[in-house]
Tab-separated table of C-alpha atoms and ligand atoms in Angstrom:
chain	number	residue	atom	x	y	z
N	30	MET	CA	8.265	-82.318	3.463
N	31	ILE	CA	10.097	-79.562	1.834
N	32	PHE	CA	9.209	-77.991	-1.127
N	33	ASP	CA	11.530	-75.634	-3.205
N	34	THR	CA	10.043	-73.006	-5.380
N	35	HIS	CA	12.958	-71.477	-7.047
N	36	ALA	CA	16.317	-73.500	-8.439
N	37	HIS	CA	18.429	-74.008	-10.993
N	38	TYR	CA	19.346	-77.582	-11.526
N	39	ASP	CA	20.410	-77.281	-15.094
N	40	ASP	CA	23.580	-75.138	-13.812
N	41	GLN	CA	26.719	-76.148	-14.817
N	42	ALA	CA	27.299	-76.201	-11.249
N	43	PHE	CA	25.728	-79.425	-10.879
N	44	ASP	CA	27.497	-81.111	-14.436
N	45	GLU	CA	29.843	-83.621	-12.064
N	46	ASP	CA	27.336	-84.703	-9.597
N	47	ARG	CA	23.410	-83.952	-10.490
N	48	GLU	CA	22.228	-87.587	-10.643
N	49	GLU	CA	24.057	-88.332	-7.163
N	50	LEU	CA	22.707	-85.101	-5.346
N	51	LEU	CA	19.127	-85.247	-7.123
N	52	ALA	CA	18.940	-89.019	-5.738
N	53	GLN	CA	19.809	-87.197	-1.705
N	54	MET	CA	16.776	-85.218	-2.101
N	55	GLU	CA	13.433	-87.238	-1.132
N	56	PRO	CA	15.294	-89.272	1.044
N	57	SER	CA	16.004	-86.094	2.733
N	58	GLY	CA	12.518	-84.555	2.838
N	59	ILE	CA	13.385	-82.718	-0.121
N	60	GLY	CA	9.443	-83.579	-1.653
N	61	GLY	CA	9.128	-81.036	-4.738
N	62	ILE	CA	11.263	-78.768	-6.741
N	63	VAL	CA	10.242	-75.983	-9.465
N	64	ASN	CA	13.388	-75.532	-12.020
N	65	VAL	CA	13.559	-71.845	-12.783
N	66	GLY	CA	14.173	-71.390	-16.649
N	67	ALA	CA	16.075	-68.151	-17.127
N	68	SER	CA	17.709	-68.095	-20.416
N	69	LEU	CA	16.014	-70.600	-23.843
N	70	ARG	CA	18.677	-73.487	-23.066
N	71	GLY	CA	17.522	-73.347	-19.300
N	72	ILE	CA	14.151	-73.537	-20.240
N	73	LYS	CA	14.935	-76.780	-22.421
N	74	ALA	CA	16.412	-77.995	-19.392
N	75	SER	CA	14.092	-77.669	-17.593
N	76	GLN	CA	11.561	-79.135	-19.732
N	77	GLU	CA	14.317	-82.561	-19.697
N	78	LEU	CA	14.641	-82.045	-15.420
N	79	ALA	CA	11.087	-82.562	-15.099
N	80	GLU	CA	10.509	-85.768	-17.532
N	81	LYS	CA	13.289	-87.213	-15.688
N	82	TYR	CA	12.086	-86.523	-12.388
N	83	PRO	CA	9.059	-87.134	-10.468
N	84	PHE	CA	9.154	-84.846	-8.224
N	85	ILE	CA	10.602	-82.118	-10.023
N	86	TYR	CA	8.244	-79.064	-12.132
N	87	ALA	CA	9.412	-76.828	-14.587
N	88	ALA	CA	9.030	-72.830	-14.805
N	89	VAL	CA	8.946	-71.384	-18.607
N	90	GLY	CA	10.151	-67.502	-18.612
N	91	VAL	CA	13.223	-65.676	-19.565
N	92	HIS	CA	14.946	-63.703	-17.692
N	93	PRO	CA	15.709	-59.644	-17.898
N	94	ASP	CA	18.831	-60.453	-18.932
N	95	GLU	CA	18.371	-62.493	-21.917
N	96	VAL	CA	15.469	-61.226	-23.277
N	97	GLY	CA	17.211	-60.049	-26.503
N	98	ALA	CA	16.721	-63.684	-27.382
N	99	LEU	CA	13.311	-63.682	-27.577
N	100	ASP	CA	11.219	-63.166	-30.478
N	101	GLU	CA	7.629	-64.266	-31.281
N	102	GLU	CA	8.614	-67.235	-32.553
N	103	ARG	CA	10.333	-68.457	-29.333
N	104	LEU	CA	7.154	-66.770	-27.751
N	105	MET	CA	5.370	-69.243	-29.056
N	106	TRP	CA	7.513	-72.106	-28.437
N	107	MET	CA	7.243	-71.105	-24.890
N	108	TYR	CA	3.265	-71.062	-24.789
N	109	GLU	CA	3.141	-74.760	-26.166
N	110	LEU	CA	5.477	-75.747	-23.163
N	111	CYS	CA	3.393	-73.787	-20.807
N	112	ARG	CA	0.623	-76.560	-21.443
N	113	ARG	CA	2.308	-78.995	-20.393
N	114	PRO	CA	1.580	-80.729	-17.612
N	115	LYS	CA	4.668	-80.612	-15.346
N	116	THR	CA	5.112	-77.091	-16.617
N	117	VAL	CA	3.650	-75.152	-13.208
N	118	ALA	CA	4.567	-71.517	-13.506
N	119	VAL	CA	6.278	-68.687	-15.840
N	120	GLY	CA	9.687	-67.555	-14.643
N	121	GLU	CA	11.562	-66.394	-13.963
N	122	ILE	CA	10.493	-63.593	-15.450
N	123	GLY	CA	10.770	-59.806	-14.021
N	124	LEU	CA	13.596	-56.397	-14.564
N	125	ASP	CA	16.551	-56.532	-14.082
N	126	TYR	CA	18.247	-52.984	-13.407
N	127	TYR	CA	21.318	-53.872	-11.300
N	128	TRP	CA	23.261	-55.641	-14.326
N	129	ASP	CA	21.095	-53.416	-16.571
N	130	LYS	CA	21.929	-55.900	-20.063
N	131	GLU	CA	19.292	-55.569	-21.790
N	132	ALA	CA	17.703	-51.773	-22.561
N	133	ARG	CA	14.615	-51.365	-20.008
N	134	GLY	CA	12.195	-50.922	-22.537
N	135	LEU	CA	12.853	-54.033	-23.527
N	136	GLN	CA	12.917	-55.447	-20.201
N	137	LYS	CA	9.636	-54.206	-19.468
N	138	GLN	CA	8.053	-54.953	-22.905
N	139	TRP	CA	9.088	-59.108	-22.472
N	140	PHE	CA	8.095	-58.692	-19.039
N	141	ILE	CA	4.701	-57.739	-19.595
N	142	ARG	CA	4.303	-60.277	-22.530
N	143	GLN	CA	5.404	-63.440	-20.216
N	144	LEU	CA	2.804	-61.846	-17.634
N	145	GLU	CA	0.175	-62.477	-20.577
N	146	MET	CA	1.154	-65.504	-21.268
N	147	ALA	CA	0.847	-66.898	-17.714
N	148	LYS	CA	-2.944	-65.272	-17.695
N	149	GLU	CA	-3.512	-67.119	-21.150
N	150	THR	CA	-1.963	-70.616	-19.551
N	151	GLY	CA	-3.303	-70.560	-16.134
N	152	LEU	CA	0.401	-70.618	-14.830
N	153	ALA	CA	1.456	-68.269	-11.141
N	154	VAL	CA	4.555	-66.572	-12.969
N	155	ASN	CA	8.095	-66.270	-10.855
N	156	VAL	CA	9.124	-62.535	-10.679
N	157	HIS	CA	12.581	-62.189	-10.441
N	158	SER	CA	12.974	-57.956	-9.446
N	159	ARG	CA	16.641	-56.679	-8.872
N	160	GLU	CA	16.921	-52.835	-8.237
N	161	ALA	CA	13.785	-52.049	-9.956
N	162	ALA	CA	11.120	-52.374	-7.193
N	163	GLN	CA	8.672	-49.499	-7.957
N	164	ASP	CA	8.662	-50.554	-12.236
N	165	THR	CA	7.989	-54.157	-11.106
N	166	PHE	CA	5.315	-53.518	-8.565
N	167	ASP	CA	3.455	-51.483	-11.155
N	168	ILE	CA	3.587	-53.660	-14.175
N	169	ILE	CA	2.516	-56.442	-11.827
N	170	LYS	CA	-0.687	-54.073	-11.065
N	171	GLU	CA	-1.290	-52.923	-14.394
N	172	HIS	CA	-1.061	-56.196	-16.230
N	173	HIS	CA	-0.993	-59.104	-13.810
N	174	ALA	CA	-3.114	-58.291	-10.368
N	175	GLY	CA	-6.062	-60.614	-9.792
N	176	THR	CA	-5.194	-62.968	-12.047
N	177	THR	CA	-3.148	-66.321	-11.657
N	178	GLY	CA	-1.017	-64.832	-9.330
N	179	GLY	CA	2.825	-65.998	-8.174
N	180	ILE	CA	6.251	-65.324	-5.960
N	181	ILE	CA	7.881	-62.872	-5.945
N	182	HIS	CA	11.240	-64.408	-5.948
N	183	CYS	CA	14.119	-63.561	-3.372
N	184	PHE	CA	12.252	-61.153	-2.100
N	185	SER	CA	14.886	-58.006	-1.036
N	186	SER	CA	12.461	-55.070	-0.450
N	187	SER	CA	10.463	-53.480	2.389
N	188	ALA	CA	7.796	-55.078	4.471
N	189	GLU	CA	5.538	-52.765	2.999
N	190	LEU	CA	6.332	-53.332	0.146
N	191	ALA	CA	6.065	-57.190	0.897
N	192	MET	CA	2.150	-56.372	2.021
N	193	GLU	CA	1.000	-54.407	-0.946
N	194	TYR	CA	2.000	-57.884	-2.735
N	195	ILE	CA	0.490	-60.025	-0.420
N	196	LYS	CA	-3.230	-57.799	-0.792
N	197	LEU	CA	-2.505	-58.701	-4.787
N	198	GLY	CA	-2.560	-62.415	-3.928
N	199	TYR	CA	0.815	-62.567	-4.464
N	200	TYR	CA	3.766	-64.849	-2.163
N	201	ILE	CA	6.661	-63.834	-0.923
N	202	GLY	CA	9.862	-65.918	-1.408
N	203	VAL	CA	12.471	-66.294	1.462
N	204	GLY	CA	15.916	-68.020	0.834
N	205	GLY	CA	19.333	-68.139	2.513
N	206	VAL	CA	19.630	-64.265	2.756
N	207	VAL	CA	17.380	-64.599	5.363
N	208	THR	CA	20.005	-66.533	7.472
N	209	PHE	CA	22.773	-64.132	6.784
N	210	LYS	CA	24.036	-61.370	9.769
N	211	ASN	CA	23.096	-58.564	8.137
N	212	ALA	CA	20.226	-59.518	6.532
N	213	ARG	CA	17.725	-56.790	8.830
N	214	VAL	CA	15.411	-55.981	6.576
N	215	LEU	CA	14.155	-59.618	5.401
N	216	LYS	CA	14.366	-60.682	8.835
N	217	GLU	CA	11.875	-57.933	9.407
N	218	VAL	CA	9.621	-58.925	6.521
N	219	VAL	CA	9.594	-62.762	7.418
N	220	GLU	CA	8.460	-61.107	11.197
N	221	LYS	CA	6.038	-58.964	9.696
N	222	ILE	CA	4.003	-60.862	6.686
N	223	PRO	CA	1.618	-63.797	7.463
N	224	LEU	CA	3.289	-66.990	7.341
N	225	GLU	CA	0.488	-68.113	4.535
N	226	ARG	CA	2.476	-65.997	2.226
N	227	ILE	CA	6.089	-67.424	2.760
N	228	VAL	CA	7.168	-69.609	0.528
N	229	VAL	CA	10.816	-71.289	0.598
N	230	GLU	CA	13.387	-71.148	-2.453
N	231	THR	CA	17.320	-72.038	-3.026
N	232	ASP	CA	17.867	-70.112	-6.144
N	233	CYS	CA	20.456	-73.020	-6.584
N	234	PRO	CA	23.475	-72.931	-7.331
N	235	TYR	CA	23.257	-69.369	-5.809
N	236	LEU	CA	22.907	-67.819	-2.194
N	237	ALA	CA	23.316	-70.958	0.235
N	238	PRO	CA	22.014	-70.126	3.686
N	239	ALA	CA	24.665	-69.670	6.599
N	240	PRO	CA	27.292	-71.279	7.779
N	241	ASN	CA	27.484	-72.622	4.309
N	242	ARG	CA	26.904	-68.748	2.739
N	243	GLY	CA	29.725	-68.830	-0.230
N	244	LYS	CA	29.808	-72.272	-1.390
N	245	ARG	CA	27.125	-73.928	-3.999
N	246	ASN	CA	23.656	-74.458	-2.827
N	247	SER	CA	20.906	-76.479	-2.788
N	248	SER	CA	17.832	-78.074	-2.045
N	249	LEU	CA	19.506	-80.022	1.045
N	250	TYR	CA	20.267	-76.621	2.822
N	251	LEU	CA	16.387	-75.594	3.003
N	252	PRO	CA	16.445	-76.384	6.452
N	253	LEU	CA	18.781	-74.062	7.446
N	254	VAL	CA	16.088	-71.546	5.824
N	255	ILE	CA	13.147	-73.056	7.038
N	256	GLY	CA	15.230	-72.803	10.799
N	257	GLN	CA	14.844	-69.046	10.630
N	258	ILE	CA	11.733	-68.669	9.503
N	259	ALA	CA	10.682	-70.582	12.628
N	260	GLN	CA	12.625	-68.994	15.071
N	261	LEU	CA	11.341	-65.454	13.770
N	262	LYS	CA	7.831	-66.117	13.461
N	263	GLY	CA	8.508	-68.239	17.037
N	264	ILE	CA	7.006	-71.458	15.830
N	265	THR	CA	8.422	-74.746	15.516
N	266	VAL	CA	10.388	-75.682	12.174
N	267	GLN	CA	7.638	-78.955	11.528
N	268	GLU	CA	5.162	-75.968	11.477
N	269	ALA	CA	7.198	-73.658	9.326
N	270	GLU	CA	7.916	-76.411	6.934
N	271	ALA	CA	4.651	-77.510	6.664
N	272	ALA	CA	3.346	-74.123	5.834
N	273	THR	CA	5.600	-73.269	3.552
N	274	CYS	CA	5.009	-76.171	1.382
N	275	GLU	CA	1.277	-75.956	1.581
N	276	ASN	CA	1.912	-72.643	0.318
N	277	ALA	CA	4.014	-73.782	-2.136
N	278	LEU	CA	1.217	-76.172	-3.760
N	279	ARG	CA	-1.706	-73.298	-3.140
N	280	VAL	CA	0.278	-70.680	-5.554
N	281	TYR	CA	1.682	-73.912	-7.974
N	282	ASN	CA	-1.841	-75.437	-8.438
N	283	ARG	CA	-1.079	-76.987	-11.182
N	284	ILE	CA	0.702	-79.604	-9.149
N	285	ARG	CA	-2.473	-80.797	-7.492
N	286	GLN	CA	-4.937	-80.993	-10.975
O	26	LIG	NI1	16.573	-67.810	-10.075
């Protein structure tokens, strides 16, 4: 079974055919999907999807671009949602210095508060980091390492940094980018890190793997990502699929409880 550790099926890109598309998942071998919140609206929509579909789980979190919408009351609302049985992670949370939509101080403050929420509610984290590799790592090391672990989503740094995260107990999220011709560094990351620490993700509707690059992405394209991982690791597709699924269930351990 294939497990998609990071998707956004609440996105408007799926408004026209969401039900038909999600109905194809289980027959196509996609046995689990975590729909990740990014905004307050996305958090709510993720909960609704998780209520409706047995194979969809929810993550609760506010993306660094959206943290200006947070306050104490909304944080308390998120804490409540974290205690629901189908919530399996806090995310996506982190730092984004590429878009820099919110002041960096505010991004850091809410990243730390949401890491603390994950610890207190016993949930793994799903971390977004763009052009902010060092600050993200430093904050995780200081505020979250050795606690509930998590996934560094859409990993885009060096193999050395991936190994540092793995030492702290984290998993590396690999998606469509690994199939791109120019993704030399990410291919090297996949080659060098242990298979036991790789999970797959779509980040759909974005980042469709080759040869569908630029199209709307969905979990149905994950075999292309798994195929690339298998090739880089010199293992069979079945082995790559089984390992990445097992890893996802290990990091999102509430699913088995
Ligand atoms: Ni995302």
